[in-house]
């Protein structure tokens, strides 16, 4: 398979399906992956196949490289729509994530005050009060919730270590609307088990929880690149459209990426 391992601590800019011109901030090593999930569909591959030998970048390294890149973009372009915490794993797992968020906000305000700051997170660290407070400061607090079926999450997303779905849902509600829910819909099988989460069995309970979270937006999407598990399949346009319609019927701002 074709695996994407991103440079660190800054990569791009790239064109995001959901965010526009995005300059990536990767708080993980550039030679591998560190994540609190081990998703079967992850474009960066499975954790055990890409264990890094390098360390995570320090706060100082992140901010120095970002300042240099933003200065260059200010002079030569392009102008970023968004600065996005993403890359080879879960950004909020960096031990200095709150301090880095503060530094990125300051640099954004200096160079491109109209750019938004986004965090693409799997939500596993939002029960940490310091992480939670840091996420309140960013413009696009994008948190993953692929389903509200914990057995399914343990199969498809494969949390590393302790995972408490109820506590995570409670924390998502505690953002009081300052959160964007992002959900992967797909089909196919994993370890011989059906992982199609586009049917009512998974969608209806998920809709109830998403509605209770009161997110500012819901982003649904499907597989866009090769996956480490080859038995997974893209969700159909029709399936995504039906889910999108259900979200809008509940008064939720929602978009789909096919």
Coordinates of N, CA and C in Angstrom, one line a residue:
X1 N 0.8 -1.2 0.0 CA 0.0 0.0 0.0 C 0.9 1.2 0.0
X2 N 0.3 2.4 -0.4 CA 1.0 3.6 -0.4 C 0.7 4.4 0.9
X3 N 1.7 4.5 1.8 CA 1.5 5.0 3.1 C 2.0 6.5 3.1
X4 N 1.3 7.3 3.8 CA 1.7 8.7 4.0 C 2.3 9.0 5.3
X5 N 3.6 9.2 5.4 CA 4.2 9.7 6.6 C 4.7 11.1 6.4
X6 N 4.2 12.0 7.2 CA 4.4 13.4 7.0 C 5.7 14.0 7.6
X7 N 6.2 15.0 6.9 CA 7.4 15.7 7.5 C 7.0 16.3 8.8
X8 N 8.0 16.6 9.6 CA 7.7 17.2 10.9 C 8.7 18.3 11.2
X9 N 8.3 19.4 11.8 CA 7.1 19.7 12.5 C 6.0 20.4 11.6
X10 N 6.4 20.8 10.4 CA 5.5 21.5 9.5 C 5.5 20.9 8.1
X11 N 4.4 20.7 7.5 CA 4.3 20.2 6.1 C 3.3 20.9 5.3
X12 N 3.4 20.8 4.0 CA 2.5 21.5 3.1 C 3.0 22.9 2.7
X13 N 2.0 23.7 2.3 CA 0.6 23.6 2.4 C 0.0 22.5 1.4
X14 N -1.1 22.0 1.9 CA -1.8 21.0 1.1 C -3.3 21.5 0.9
X15 N -4.0 21.0 -0.1 CA -5.4 21.3 -0.2 C -6.2 20.3 0.5
X16 N -6.9 20.7 1.5 CA -7.8 19.8 2.3 C -9.2 19.8 1.7
X17 N -9.8 18.6 1.6 CA -11.2 18.4 1.1 C -12.1 19.3 1.9
X18 N -11.8 19.4 3.2 CA -12.8 20.1 4.1 C -12.3 21.4 4.6
X19 N -11.1 21.8 4.5 CA -10.6 23.0 5.1 C -10.0 24.0 4.2
X20 N -9.7 23.7 2.9 CA -9.0 24.6 2.0 C -7.5 24.5 2.0
X21 N -6.8 25.6 1.8 CA -5.4 25.6 1.8 C -4.9 25.5 3.2
X22 N -4.3 24.4 3.5 CA -3.9 24.1 4.9 C -2.4 23.8 5.1
X23 N -1.9 24.6 6.0 CA -0.5 24.3 6.4 C -0.5 23.4 7.6
X24 N 0.1 22.2 7.5 CA 0.0 21.2 8.5 C 1.1 21.4 9.6
X25 N 0.7 21.1 10.8 CA 1.6 21.1 11.9 C 1.6 19.7 12.5
X26 N 2.7 19.0 12.4 CA 2.8 17.6 12.8 C 3.7 17.5 14.1
X27 N 3.1 17.2 15.2 CA 3.8 17.1 16.4 C 4.4 15.8 16.7
X28 N 4.3 14.9 15.7 CA 4.9 13.5 15.9 C 6.2 13.5 15.1
X29 N 7.1 12.5 15.3 CA 8.3 12.3 14.6 C 8.1 12.2 13.1
X30 N 9.1 12.6 12.3 CA 8.9 12.6 10.9 C 9.2 11.2 10.3
X31 N 9.7 10.2 11.1 CA 10.0 8.9 10.6 C 9.1 7.8 11.0
X32 N 7.9 8.2 11.5 CA 7.0 7.2 11.9 C 5.7 7.7 12.6
X33 N 5.0 6.9 13.2 CA 3.7 7.2 13.7 C 3.5 6.9 15.2
X34 N 2.9 7.9 16.0 CA 2.6 7.7 17.3 C 1.1 8.1 17.5
X35 N 0.3 7.1 17.9 CA -1.2 7.5 17.9 C -1.9 6.7 19.0
X36 N -2.9 7.3 19.6 CA -3.7 6.7 20.6 C -4.8 5.8 20.0
X37 N -5.0 5.9 18.7 CA -5.8 4.9 17.9 C -4.9 4.2 17.0
X38 N -5.4 3.0 16.5 CA -4.6 2.3 15.5 C -5.6 1.9 14.4
X39 N -6.2 2.9 13.8 CA -7.4 2.8 12.8 C -7.0 1.9 11.6
X40 N -7.9 1.0 11.3 CA -7.7 0.1 10.2 C -7.6 0.9 8.8
X41 N -8.2 2.1 8.8 CA -8.2 2.9 7.6 C -7.2 4.0 7.5
X42 N -6.3 4.1 8.5 CA -5.4 5.2 8.6 C -4.4 5.3 7.4
X43 N -4.3 6.5 6.8 CA -3.4 6.7 5.7 C -2.0 6.6 6.1
X44 N -1.7 6.7 7.4 CA -0.3 6.6 7.8 C 0.1 5.2 8.2
X45 N -0.8 4.2 8.0 CA -0.5 2.8 8.2 C -0.8 2.4 9.7
X46 N -0.6 1.2 10.0 CA -0.8 0.7 11.3 C 0.4 1.0 12.2
X47 N 0.1 1.2 13.5 CA 1.2 1.7 14.4 C 2.4 0.8 14.4
X48 N 2.2 -0.5 14.5 CA 3.4 -1.4 14.7 C 4.3 -1.5 13.4
X49 N 3.7 -1.0 12.3 CA 4.5 -1.0 11.1 C 5.4 0.2 10.9
X50 N 5.1 1.3 11.7 CA 5.8 2.5 11.5 C 6.3 3.1 12.8
X51 N 6.9 2.3 13.6 CA 7.4 2.8 14.9 C 8.6 3.8 14.7
X52 N 8.5 5.0 15.2 CA 9.6 5.9 14.9 C 10.8 5.7 15.8
X53 N 12.0 6.1 15.3 CA 13.2 6.1 16.1 C 13.5 7.5 16.6
X54 N 13.0 8.5 15.9 CA 13.2 9.9 16.3 C 12.3 10.3 17.4
X55 N 12.5 11.5 18.1 CA 11.7 12.0 19.1 C 10.7 13.0 18.5
X56 N 9.6 13.2 19.3 CA 8.7 14.3 18.9 C 9.5 15.6 18.9
X57 N 9.1 16.6 18.0 CA 9.7 17.9 18.0 C 9.4 18.6 19.3
X58 N 10.3 19.4 19.8 CA 10.0 20.2 21.0 C 9.2 21.4 20.6
X59 N 8.7 22.1 21.6 CA 7.9 23.3 21.4 C 8.7 24.3 20.7
X60 N 9.9 24.5 21.1 CA 10.8 25.5 20.4 C 11.0 25.1 18.9
X61 N 11.2 23.9 18.6 CA 11.4 23.5 17.2 C 10.2 23.7 16.4
X62 N 9.0 23.4 17.0 CA 7.8 23.6 16.2 C 7.6 25.1 15.9
X63 N 7.7 25.9 16.9 CA 7.4 27.3 16.7 C 8.5 28.0 15.8
X64 N 9.7 27.6 15.9 CA 10.8 28.2 15.1 C 10.5 27.9 13.6
X65 N 10.3 26.6 13.3 CA 10.0 26.2 11.9 C 8.8 26.8 11.4
X66 N 7.7 26.9 12.2 CA 6.5 27.5 11.8 C 6.7 29.0 11.5
X67 N 7.4 29.7 12.3 CA 7.6 31.1 12.1 C 8.4 31.3 10.7
X68 N 9.4 30.5 10.5 CA 10.1 30.6 9.2 C 9.2 30.3 8.0
X69 N 8.3 29.3 8.1 CA 7.5 29.0 7.0 C 6.4 30.1 6.8
X70 N 5.8 30.6 7.8 CA 4.8 31.6 7.7 C 5.4 32.9 7.1
X71 N 6.7 33.2 7.6 CA 7.3 34.4 7.0 C 7.5 34.2 5.5
X72 N 7.9 33.0 5.1 CA 8.1 32.8 3.7 C 6.8 32.9 2.9
X73 N 5.8 32.3 3.5 CA 4.5 32.4 2.8 C 3.9 33.8 2.8
X74 N 4.2 34.6 3.8 CA 3.8 36.0 3.8 C 4.4 36.8 2.6
X75 N 5.6 36.4 2.3 CA 6.3 37.1 1.2 C 6.1 36.5 -0.2
X76 N 5.9 35.2 -0.3 CA 5.8 34.5 -1.6 C 4.5 33.8 -1.8
X77 N 3.7 33.7 -0.8 CA 2.4 32.9 -0.9 C 2.7 31.4 -0.9
X78 N 1.6 30.7 -0.9 CA 0.2 31.1 -0.9 C -0.3 31.5 0.5
X79 N -1.4 32.2 0.6 CA -1.9 32.5 1.9 C -2.7 31.4 2.4
X80 N -2.5 30.9 3.6 CA -3.2 29.7 4.1 C -4.6 30.1 4.6
X81 N -5.5 29.2 4.3 CA -6.9 29.3 5.0 C -6.9 28.9 6.4
X82 N -6.0 27.9 6.7 CA -6.0 27.3 8.0 C -4.6 26.7 8.3
X83 N -4.3 26.7 9.6 CA -3.1 26.0 10.2 C -3.7 24.8 10.9
X84 N -3.3 23.6 10.5 CA -3.9 22.4 10.9 C -3.0 21.5 11.7
X85 N -3.3 21.2 13.0 CA -2.6 20.2 13.7 C -3.1 18.9 13.2
X86 N -2.2 18.1 12.6 CA -2.5 16.8 12.0 C -1.2 16.1 11.9
X87 N -1.1 15.1 11.0 CA 0.2 14.4 10.7 C 0.2 12.9 11.2
X88 N 1.3 12.5 11.7 CA 1.6 11.1 12.0 C 1.1 10.7 13.4
X89 N -0.2 10.9 13.6 CA -0.7 10.5 14.9 C -1.5 11.5 15.6
X90 N -1.8 11.3 16.9 CA -2.7 12.2 17.6 C -2.0 13.4 18.2
X91 N -2.3 14.6 17.7 CA -1.6 15.8 18.0 C -1.7 16.2 19.5
X92 N -2.9 15.9 20.1 CA -3.0 16.3 21.5 C -2.3 15.4 22.5
X93 N -1.7 14.3 22.0 CA -0.8 13.4 22.8 C 0.6 14.0 23.0
X94 N 0.9 15.1 22.3 CA 2.2 15.7 22.6 C 2.2 16.3 24.0
X95 N 3.2 16.0 24.8 CA 3.1 16.5 26.2 C 3.0 18.0 26.4
X96 N 3.5 18.8 25.4 CA 3.4 20.2 25.4 C 2.4 20.8 24.5
X97 N 1.3 20.0 24.2 CA 0.3 20.5 23.3 C -0.3 21.9 23.7
X98 N -0.7 22.1 25.0 CA -1.3 23.4 25.3 C -0.3 24.6 25.0
X99 N 1.0 24.4 25.4 CA 1.9 25.5 25.1 C 2.1 25.8 23.6
X100 N 2.1 24.7 22.9 CA 2.3 24.8 21.4 C 1.1 25.5 20.8
X101 N -0.1 25.2 21.3 CA -1.3 25.9 20.8 C -1.2 27.4 21.0
X102 N -0.8 27.8 22.2 CA -0.6 29.2 22.5 C 0.4 29.9 21.6
X103 N 1.5 29.2 21.3 CA 2.5 29.7 20.4 C 2.0 29.8 19.0
X104 N 1.3 28.9 18.5 CA 0.7 28.9 17.2 C -0.3 30.0 17.0
X105 N -1.1 30.2 18.0 CA -2.0 31.3 17.9 C -1.3 32.7 17.8
X106 N -0.2 32.8 18.6 CA 0.5 34.1 18.5 C 1.1 34.3 17.1
X107 N 1.7 33.2 16.5 CA 2.3 33.4 15.2 C 1.2 33.6 14.1
X108 N 0.0 32.9 14.3 CA -1.1 33.2 13.3 C -1.5 34.6 13.4
X109 N -1.6 35.1 14.6 CA -2.1 36.5 14.7 C -1.1 37.5 14.1
X110 N 0.2 37.1 14.1 CA 1.2 38.0 13.6 C 1.3 38.0 12.1
X111 N 1.2 36.8 11.5 CA 1.4 36.7 10.0 C 0.1 36.6 9.2
X112 N -0.8 35.8 9.7 CA -2.1 35.6 8.9 C -3.3 35.6 9.8
X113 N -3.7 36.8 10.3 CA -4.7 36.8 11.4 C -6.1 36.3 10.9
X114 N -6.3 36.2 9.6 CA -7.6 35.7 9.1 C -7.6 34.2 9.0
X115 N -6.4 33.6 9.1 CA -6.3 32.1 9.0 C -6.9 31.5 10.3
X116 N -7.6 30.4 10.1 CA -8.1 29.6 11.2 C -7.2 28.5 11.7
X117 N -7.2 28.2 13.0 CA -6.4 27.2 13.5 C -7.3 26.0 13.8
X118 N -6.9 24.8 13.2 CA -7.7 23.6 13.3 C -6.9 22.5 14.0
X119 N -7.6 21.7 14.7 CA -7.0 20.5 15.3 C -7.8 19.3 14.9
X120 N -7.1 18.3 14.2 CA -7.8 17.1 13.8 C -7.4 16.0 14.9
X121 N -8.4 15.7 15.7 CA -8.1 14.8 16.8 C -9.1 13.6 16.9
X122 N -8.6 12.5 17.5 CA -9.5 11.4 17.6 C -10.3 11.4 18.9
X123 N -10.1 12.5 19.7 CA -10.9 12.7 20.9 C -10.5 11.9 22.1
X124 N -9.4 11.1 22.0 CA -9.0 10.3 23.1 C -8.4 11.0 24.3
X125 N -8.0 12.3 24.1 CA -7.3 13.0 25.1 C -8.1 14.2 25.6
X126 N -9.4 14.3 25.2 CA -10.2 15.5 25.6 C -10.6 15.5 27.0
X127 N -10.5 14.3 27.7 CA -10.8 14.3 29.1 C -9.7 14.9 30.0
X128 N -8.6 15.1 29.4 CA -7.5 15.8 30.1 C -7.8 17.3 30.2
X129 N -7.9 17.9 31.4 CA -8.4 19.3 31.5 C -7.5 20.3 30.7
X130 N -6.2 20.0 30.7 CA -5.3 21.0 30.0 C -5.5 20.9 28.5
X131 N -5.7 19.7 28.0 CA -6.0 19.5 26.6 C -7.3 20.1 26.2
X132 N -8.3 19.9 27.1 CA -9.6 20.5 26.9 C -9.6 22.0 26.8
X133 N -8.9 22.6 27.7 CA -8.8 24.1 27.7 C -8.1 24.6 26.5
X134 N -7.0 23.9 26.0 CA -6.3 24.3 24.8 C -7.2 24.2 23.6
X135 N -8.0 23.2 23.5 CA -8.9 23.1 22.4 C -10.0 24.1 22.3
X136 N -10.3 24.7 23.5 CA -11.3 25.8 23.5 C -10.8 27.0 22.8
X137 N -9.4 27.1 22.7 CA -8.8 28.3 22.1 C -8.7 28.3 20.6
X138 N -8.8 27.1 20.0 CA -8.6 27.0 18.5 C -10.0 27.2 17.8
X139 N -9.9 27.6 16.5 CA -11.1 27.9 15.8 C -11.9 26.7 15.4
X140 N -11.2 25.7 14.9 CA -11.9 24.5 14.4 C -11.4 23.3 15.3
X141 N -12.2 23.0 16.3 CA -11.9 21.9 17.2 C -12.6 20.7 16.7
X142 N -11.9 19.9 15.8 CA -12.5 18.8 15.1 C -12.2 17.5 15.8
X143 N -13.2 16.8 16.2 CA -13.1 15.6 17.0 C -13.8 14.5 16.4
X144 N -13.1 13.3 16.4 CA -13.6 12.1 15.7 C -14.6 11.4 16.6
X145 N -15.7 11.0 15.9 CA -16.7 10.1 16.6 C -17.3 9.2 15.5
X146 N -16.6 8.1 15.2 CA -17.0 7.2 14.1 C -18.3 6.5 14.3
X147 N -18.6 6.3 15.6 CA -19.8 5.6 16.0 C -20.0 5.8 17.5
X148 N -21.1 5.3 18.0 CA -21.3 5.3 19.5 C -21.4 3.9 20.0
X149 N -20.9 3.0 19.2 CA -20.9 1.6 19.6 C -19.4 1.2 20.0
X150 N -19.2 1.0 21.2 CA -17.8 0.9 21.7 C -17.2 -0.4 21.2
X151 N -17.9 -1.5 21.0 CA -17.4 -2.7 20.4 C -16.8 -2.4 19.0
X152 N -17.6 -1.6 18.2 CA -17.2 -1.3 16.9 C -15.9 -0.4 16.9
X153 N -15.9 0.6 17.8 CA -14.7 1.4 17.9 C -13.4 0.6 18.3
X154 N -13.6 -0.4 19.2 CA -12.5 -1.2 19.5 C -12.0 -2.0 18.4
X155 N -12.9 -2.4 17.5 CA -12.5 -3.2 16.3 C -11.9 -2.3 15.2
X156 N -12.5 -1.2 14.8 CA -12.1 -0.4 13.7 C -11.0 0.6 14.1
X157 N -11.3 1.3 15.2 CA -10.3 2.4 15.6 C -9.2 1.9 16.5
X158 N -9.5 0.8 17.1 CA -8.5 0.1 18.0 C -7.7 1.0 18.9
X159 N -8.4 1.5 19.9 CA -7.8 2.4 20.9 C -6.6 1.8 21.6
X160 N -5.6 2.5 21.8 CA -4.3 2.1 22.5 C -4.5 2.4 23.9
X161 N -4.5 1.5 24.8 CA -4.7 1.8 26.3 C -6.1 2.0 26.7
X162 N -6.3 2.7 27.8 CA -7.6 2.9 28.3 C -8.5 3.7 27.4
X163 N -9.8 3.3 27.2 CA -10.7 4.1 26.4 C -12.1 4.0 27.0
X164 N -12.7 5.2 27.3 CA -14.0 5.3 27.9 C -14.9 6.1 27.0
X165 N -15.7 5.4 26.2 CA -16.6 6.2 25.3 C -17.5 7.1 26.0
X166 N -18.1 6.7 27.1 CA -19.1 7.6 27.8 C -18.4 8.9 28.3
X167 N -17.2 8.7 28.8 CA -16.4 9.9 29.3 C -16.1 10.9 28.1
X168 N -15.8 10.3 27.0 CA -15.4 11.1 25.8 C -16.7 11.8 25.3
X169 N -17.8 11.1 25.3 CA -19.1 11.8 24.8 C -19.4 12.9 25.8
X170 N -19.2 12.7 27.1 CA -19.5 13.7 28.1 C -18.6 14.9 27.9
X171 N -17.3 14.7 27.5 CA -16.4 15.8 27.3 C -16.8 16.5 26.0
X172 N -17.2 15.8 25.0 CA -17.7 16.5 23.8 C -18.9 17.4 24.0
X173 N -19.8 16.9 24.9 CA -20.9 17.8 25.3 C -20.4 19.0 26.0
X174 N -19.4 18.8 26.8 CA -18.9 19.9 27.7 C -18.2 21.1 26.9
X175 N -17.9 20.8 25.6 CA -17.4 21.9 24.8 C -18.5 23.0 24.5
X176 N -19.7 22.6 24.8 CA -20.9 23.5 24.7 C -21.0 24.1 23.3
X177 N -20.8 23.3 22.4 CA -21.0 23.7 21.0 C -19.8 24.1 20.2
X178 N -18.7 24.3 21.0 CA -17.4 24.7 20.3 C -16.6 23.4 19.9
X179 N -17.3 22.7 19.0 CA -16.7 21.4 18.5 C -17.3 21.1 17.2
X180 N -16.5 20.5 16.3 CA -16.9 19.9 15.0 C -16.7 18.4 15.1
X181 N -17.8 17.7 14.8 CA -17.7 16.2 14.8 C -17.3 15.7 13.5
X182 N -16.4 14.9 13.4 CA -15.9 14.3 12.1 C -16.1 12.8 12.2
X183 N -16.8 12.2 11.2 CA -17.1 10.8 11.3 C -16.7 10.1 10.0
X184 N -16.0 9.0 10.1 CA -15.7 8.1 8.9 C -16.8 7.1 8.7
X185 N -17.4 7.1 7.5 CA -18.3 6.0 7.2 C -17.7 5.2 6.1
X186 N -17.8 3.9 6.2 CA -17.2 2.9 5.3 C -17.9 1.6 5.3
X187 N -17.4 0.7 4.4 CA -18.0 -0.6 4.4 C -16.9 -1.7 4.3
X188 N -17.2 -2.9 4.0 CA -16.2 -3.9 3.9 C -16.2 -4.7 5.2
X189 N -15.0 -5.4 5.4 CA -14.9 -6.3 6.5 C -13.5 -6.1 7.2
X190 N -13.4 -6.5 8.4 CA -12.2 -6.4 9.2 C -12.1 -7.7 10.1
X191 N -11.1 -8.4 9.9 CA -11.0 -9.7 10.7 C -12.2 -10.6 10.5
X192 N -12.8 -10.5 9.3 CA -13.9 -11.3 8.9 C -15.3 -10.8 9.4
X193 N -15.2 -9.6 10.1 CA -16.5 -9.0 10.6 C -16.9 -7.8 9.7
X194 N -18.2 -7.7 9.6 CA -18.8 -6.6 8.8 C -18.6 -5.3 9.5
X195 N -18.0 -4.3 8.8 CA -17.7 -3.0 9.5 C -18.5 -1.9 8.8
X196 N -19.5 -2.2 8.0 CA -20.3 -1.2 7.4 C -21.1 -0.4 8.5
X197 N -20.8 0.8 8.6 CA -21.5 1.6 9.7 C -22.4 2.7 9.1
X198 N -22.9 2.4 7.8 CA -23.8 3.3 7.2 C -25.3 3.0 7.4
X199 N -25.6 1.9 8.0 CA -27.0 1.5 8.2 C -27.6 2.0 9.5
X200 N -28.9 1.9 9.6 CA -29.6 2.5 10.8 C -29.0 1.9 12.1
X201 N -28.6 0.7 12.2 CA -28.1 0.1 13.4 C -27.0 1.0 14.1
X202 N -26.1 1.6 13.2 CA -25.1 2.5 13.7 C -25.5 4.0 13.6
X203 N -26.1 4.3 12.5 CA -26.4 5.7 12.3 C -27.4 6.4 13.2
X204 N -28.5 5.7 13.6 CA -29.5 6.3 14.4 C -29.0 6.6 15.8
X205 N -28.3 5.7 16.5 CA -27.8 6.0 17.8 C -26.7 7.1 17.8
X206 N -25.9 7.1 16.7 CA -24.9 8.1 16.5 C -25.6 9.5 16.3
X207 N -26.6 9.5 15.5 CA -27.4 10.8 15.3 C -27.9 11.4 16.6
X208 N -28.4 10.5 17.5 CA -28.9 10.9 18.8 C -27.8 11.6 19.6
X209 N -26.7 10.9 19.7 CA -25.6 11.5 20.5 C -25.0 12.8 19.9
X210 N -24.9 12.8 18.5 CA -24.4 14.0 17.9 C -25.3 15.1 18.1
X211 N -26.6 14.9 18.0 CA -27.5 16.0 18.3 C -27.4 16.5 19.7
X212 N -27.1 15.6 20.7 CA -27.0 16.0 22.1 C -25.7 16.8 22.4
X213 N -24.7 16.6 21.5 CA -23.5 17.3 21.6 C -23.6 18.8 21.2
X214 N -24.6 19.1 20.3 CA -24.8 20.4 19.7 C -23.5 21.0 19.1
X215 N -22.9 20.2 18.1 CA -21.7 20.7 17.5 C -22.0 21.8 16.5
X216 N -21.0 22.7 16.3 CA -21.2 23.7 15.3 C -21.3 23.2 13.9
X217 N -20.7 22.0 13.7 CA -20.8 21.4 12.4 C -20.5 19.9 12.5
X218 N -21.0 19.1 11.5 CA -20.7 17.7 11.4 C -20.1 17.5 10.1
X219 N -18.9 16.8 10.0 CA -18.2 16.5 8.8 C -18.2 15.0 8.6
X220 N -18.9 14.5 7.6 CA -18.9 13.0 7.3 C -18.1 12.8 6.1
X221 N -17.3 11.7 6.1 CA -16.5 11.4 4.9 C -16.3 9.9 4.8
X222 N -15.5 9.6 3.8 CA -15.2 8.1 3.6 C -13.8 8.0 3.1
X223 N -13.4 6.8 2.9 CA -12.0 6.5 2.5 C -11.6 7.3 1.2
X224 N -10.4 7.9 1.3 CA -10.0 8.7 0.1 C -8.7 8.2 -0.4
X225 N -7.9 7.4 0.4 CA -6.6 6.9 0.0 C -6.6 5.4 0.3
X226 N -5.5 4.7 -0.1 CA -5.3 3.3 0.2 C -5.3 3.2 1.7
X227 N -5.8 2.0 2.2 CA -5.8 1.7 3.6 C -5.0 0.5 3.9
X228 N -4.4 0.5 5.2 CA -3.6 -0.7 5.5 C -4.3 -2.0 5.5
X229 N -5.6 -1.9 5.8 CA -6.4 -3.1 5.7 C -7.2 -3.1 4.4
X230 N -6.9 -4.0 3.5 CA -7.4 -3.9 2.1 C -8.8 -4.4 2.0
X231 N -9.4 -4.9 3.0 CA -10.8 -5.4 2.9 C -11.8 -4.3 3.2
X232 N -11.4 -3.1 3.5 CA -12.3 -2.0 3.7 C -12.7 -1.4 2.4
X233 N -13.9 -0.8 2.4 CA -14.5 -0.2 1.2 C -15.0 1.2 1.4
X234 N -15.0 2.0 0.4 CA -15.6 3.3 0.5 C -17.1 3.2 0.7
X235 N -17.6 4.1 1.5 CA -19.1 4.3 1.5 C -19.6 4.9 0.2
X236 N -20.7 4.5 -0.2 CA -21.3 5.0 -1.5 C -21.8 6.5 -1.3
X237 N -21.8 7.2 -2.5 CA -22.4 8.5 -2.5 C -23.8 8.5 -1.9
X238 N -24.6 7.5 -2.3 CA -26.0 7.4 -1.8 C -26.0 7.3 -0.3
X239 N -25.2 6.4 0.2 CA -25.2 6.2 1.7 C -24.8 7.5 2.4
X240 N -23.8 8.2 2.0 CA -23.4 9.5 2.6 C -24.5 10.5 2.5
X241 N -25.1 10.6 1.3 CA -26.2 11.5 1.1 C -27.4 11.3 2.0
X242 N -27.7 10.0 2.3 CA -28.8 9.7 3.2 C -28.5 10.1 4.6
X243 N -27.3 9.9 5.0 CA -26.8 10.3 6.4 C -26.8 11.8 6.5
X244 N -26.3 12.5 5.4 CA -26.3 13.9 5.4 C -27.7 14.5 5.5
X245 N -28.7 13.9 4.8 CA -30.0 14.4 4.9 C -30.6 14.2 6.3
X246 N -30.3 13.1 6.9 CA -30.8 12.9 8.3 C -30.2 14.0 9.3
X247 N -28.9 14.3 9.1 CA -28.3 15.3 9.9 C -29.0 16.7 9.7
X248 N -29.3 17.0 8.5 CA -29.9 18.3 8.2 C -31.4 18.3 8.7
X249 N -32.0 17.2 8.6 CA -33.4 17.1 9.2 C -33.4 17.4 10.7
X250 N -32.3 17.2 11.3 CA -32.2 17.4 12.8 C -31.7 18.9 13.0
X251 N -31.6 19.6 12.0 CA -31.2 21.0 12.1 C -29.7 21.2 12.3
X252 N -28.9 20.2 12.0 CA -27.4 20.3 12.1 C -26.8 20.7 10.9
X253 N -25.8 21.6 11.0 CA -25.0 22.0 9.9 C -24.0 20.9 9.6
X254 N -24.1 20.4 8.3 CA -23.3 19.2 8.0 C -22.8 19.3 6.6
X255 N -21.7 18.6 6.3 CA -21.1 18.4 5.0 C -20.6 17.0 4.8
X256 N -20.5 16.6 3.5 CA -20.0 15.3 3.2 C -18.8 15.4 2.2
X257 N -17.8 14.6 2.4 CA -16.7 14.5 1.5 C -16.7 13.1 0.9
X258 N -16.8 13.0 -0.4 CA -16.9 11.7 -1.1 C -15.6 11.1 -1.6

